[in-house]
Amino acid sequence: GKIFFKDGTSKKVYWTGPSIGFDFGGNASKVFTLIYNLDLENYHKLFGRYPEAEGNLFLVAGLAINYQTKNDIIITPIRSGVGLRAGVNMGYIKYTKKRKIIPF
């Protein structure tokens, strides 16, 4: 993905992460993320692991929001989707500068 700063600068960002939990059903979704307390000079502070706990419920359509915090940075992934799905998961998300296939 890309992160866009207020001055118009953009940088590439990748994320992966394992989770454990259960999900039933299926859905199709889109994600956008809001990031607070991060500027271009402190861009490097974004990278690393952020703990995550998530619950979702999609009945025809749904919206899922969670918060991740570390080093005064607040990350808010917002997912909207359609389908029929219910689940609870916990794990972490790791933000990196380079693409990785294995989520650890």
CSV table of C-alpha atoms in Angstrom, one decimal:
chain,number,residue,atom,x,y,z
A,1,GLY,CA,0.0,0.0,0.0
A,2,LYS,CA,0.9,3.6,0.1
A,3,ILE,CA,1.0,6.2,2.9
A,4,PHE,CA,0.2,9.8,2.0
A,5,PHE,CA,1.4,12.7,4.1
A,6,LYS,CA,-0.2,16.1,4.4
A,7,ASP,CA,2.4,17.7,2.1
A,8,GLY,CA,1.6,15.3,-0.7
A,9,THR,CA,4.6,13.0,-0.3
A,10,SER,CA,3.8,9.3,-0.5
A,11,LYS,CA,5.8,6.2,0.6
A,12,LYS,CA,5.2,2.5,0.2
A,13,VAL,CA,4.2,0.4,3.2
A,14,TYR,CA,3.7,-3.3,3.5
A,15,TRP,CA,2.0,-5.3,6.2
A,16,THR,CA,1.7,-8.9,7.2
A,17,GLY,CA,0.8,-10.7,10.4
A,18,PRO,CA,-0.3,-14.0,11.8
A,19,SER,CA,-3.5,-14.4,13.8
A,20,ILE,CA,-5.3,-17.1,15.7
A,21,GLY,CA,-9.0,-17.4,16.2
A,22,PHE,CA,-12.1,-18.6,14.3
A,23,ASP,CA,-14.1,-17.3,11.4
A,24,PHE,CA,-17.2,-18.7,9.8
A,25,GLY,CA,-18.6,-17.6,6.4
A,26,GLY,CA,-17.1,-15.3,3.8
A,27,ASN,CA,-16.9,-11.8,2.7
A,28,ALA,CA,-15.3,-9.4,0.2
A,29,SER,CA,-13.9,-6.2,1.7
A,30,LYS,CA,-11.8,-3.1,1.1
A,31,VAL,CA,-9.5,-1.5,3.7
A,32,PHE,CA,-8.2,2.0,4.3
A,33,THR,CA,-6.1,3.0,7.2
A,34,LEU,CA,-5.9,6.3,9.2
A,35,ILE,CA,-2.6,7.0,10.9
A,36,TYR,CA,-2.3,9.6,13.7
A,37,ASN,CA,0.8,11.3,15.2
A,38,LEU,CA,3.1,10.4,12.4
A,39,ASP,CA,4.9,12.9,10.1
A,40,LEU,CA,7.4,12.5,7.3
A,41,GLU,CA,10.5,13.1,9.6
A,42,ASN,CA,9.3,10.2,11.9
A,43,TYR,CA,8.2,7.9,9.2
A,44,HIS,CA,10.6,5.1,10.4
A,45,LYS,CA,8.6,4.9,13.7
A,46,LEU,CA,5.8,3.2,11.8
A,47,PHE,CA,7.7,0.0,11.2
A,48,GLY,CA,7.4,-2.9,13.6
A,49,ARG,CA,4.8,-5.1,15.2
A,50,TYR,CA,1.5,-3.8,16.6
A,51,PRO,CA,-0.7,-6.2,18.7
A,52,GLU,CA,-4.2,-6.7,17.4
A,53,ALA,CA,-7.5,-8.1,18.6
A,54,GLU,CA,-10.4,-8.2,16.2
A,55,GLY,CA,-14.0,-9.2,16.1
A,56,ASN,CA,-16.2,-8.9,13.0
A,57,LEU,CA,-19.7,-9.6,12.0
A,58,PHE,CA,-21.0,-9.1,8.4
A,59,LEU,CA,-24.6,-9.7,7.7
A,60,VAL,CA,-25.0,-8.7,4.1
A,61,ALA,CA,-22.7,-5.7,4.7
A,62,GLY,CA,-20.5,-4.6,7.5
A,63,LEU,CA,-17.9,-2.3,8.8
A,64,ALA,CA,-14.9,-3.3,11.1
A,65,ILE,CA,-12.7,-0.8,12.9
A,66,ASN,CA,-9.8,-1.5,15.3
A,67,TYR,CA,-7.0,0.5,16.9
A,68,GLN,CA,-3.3,-0.3,17.1
A,69,THR,CA,-0.9,1.9,19.2
A,70,LYS,CA,2.8,1.9,19.6
A,71,ASN,CA,5.3,4.8,20.3
A,72,ASP,CA,2.4,7.4,20.4
A,73,ILE,CA,1.4,6.3,16.9
A,74,ILE,CA,-2.3,5.3,16.4
A,75,ILE,CA,-3.2,3.2,13.4
A,76,THR,CA,-6.9,2.7,12.6
A,77,PRO,CA,-7.6,0.1,9.8
A,78,ILE,CA,-11.2,0.5,8.6
A,79,ARG,CA,-12.7,-2.4,6.6
A,80,SER,CA,-16.0,-2.3,4.8
A,81,GLY,CA,-17.4,-5.3,3.1
A,82,VAL,CA,-20.2,-7.5,2.0
A,83,GLY,CA,-21.0,-11.1,2.8
A,84,LEU,CA,-22.0,-13.3,5.7
A,85,ARG,CA,-19.2,-13.7,8.2
A,86,ALA,CA,-18.5,-13.9,12.0
A,87,GLY,CA,-15.2,-14.2,13.7
A,88,VAL,CA,-12.8,-13.3,16.5
A,89,ASN,CA,-9.0,-13.2,16.1
A,90,MET,CA,-5.9,-12.0,17.9
A,91,GLY,CA,-2.4,-11.6,16.7
A,92,TYR,CA,-0.2,-8.8,15.4
A,93,ILE,CA,0.4,-6.8,12.3
A,94,LYS,CA,3.9,-6.0,11.2
A,95,TYR,CA,4.5,-2.9,9.0
A,96,THR,CA,7.7,-3.0,6.8
A,97,LYS,CA,9.4,-1.2,4.0
A,98,LYS,CA,9.8,-4.4,2.0
A,99,ARG,CA,7.3,-7.0,0.8
A,100,LYS,CA,7.3,-10.3,2.7
A,101,ILE,CA,5.4,-13.5,2.1
A,102,ILE,CA,6.0,-15.1,5.5
A,103,PRO,CA,4.2,-13.1,8.2
A,104,PHE,CA,6.7,-13.4,11.1
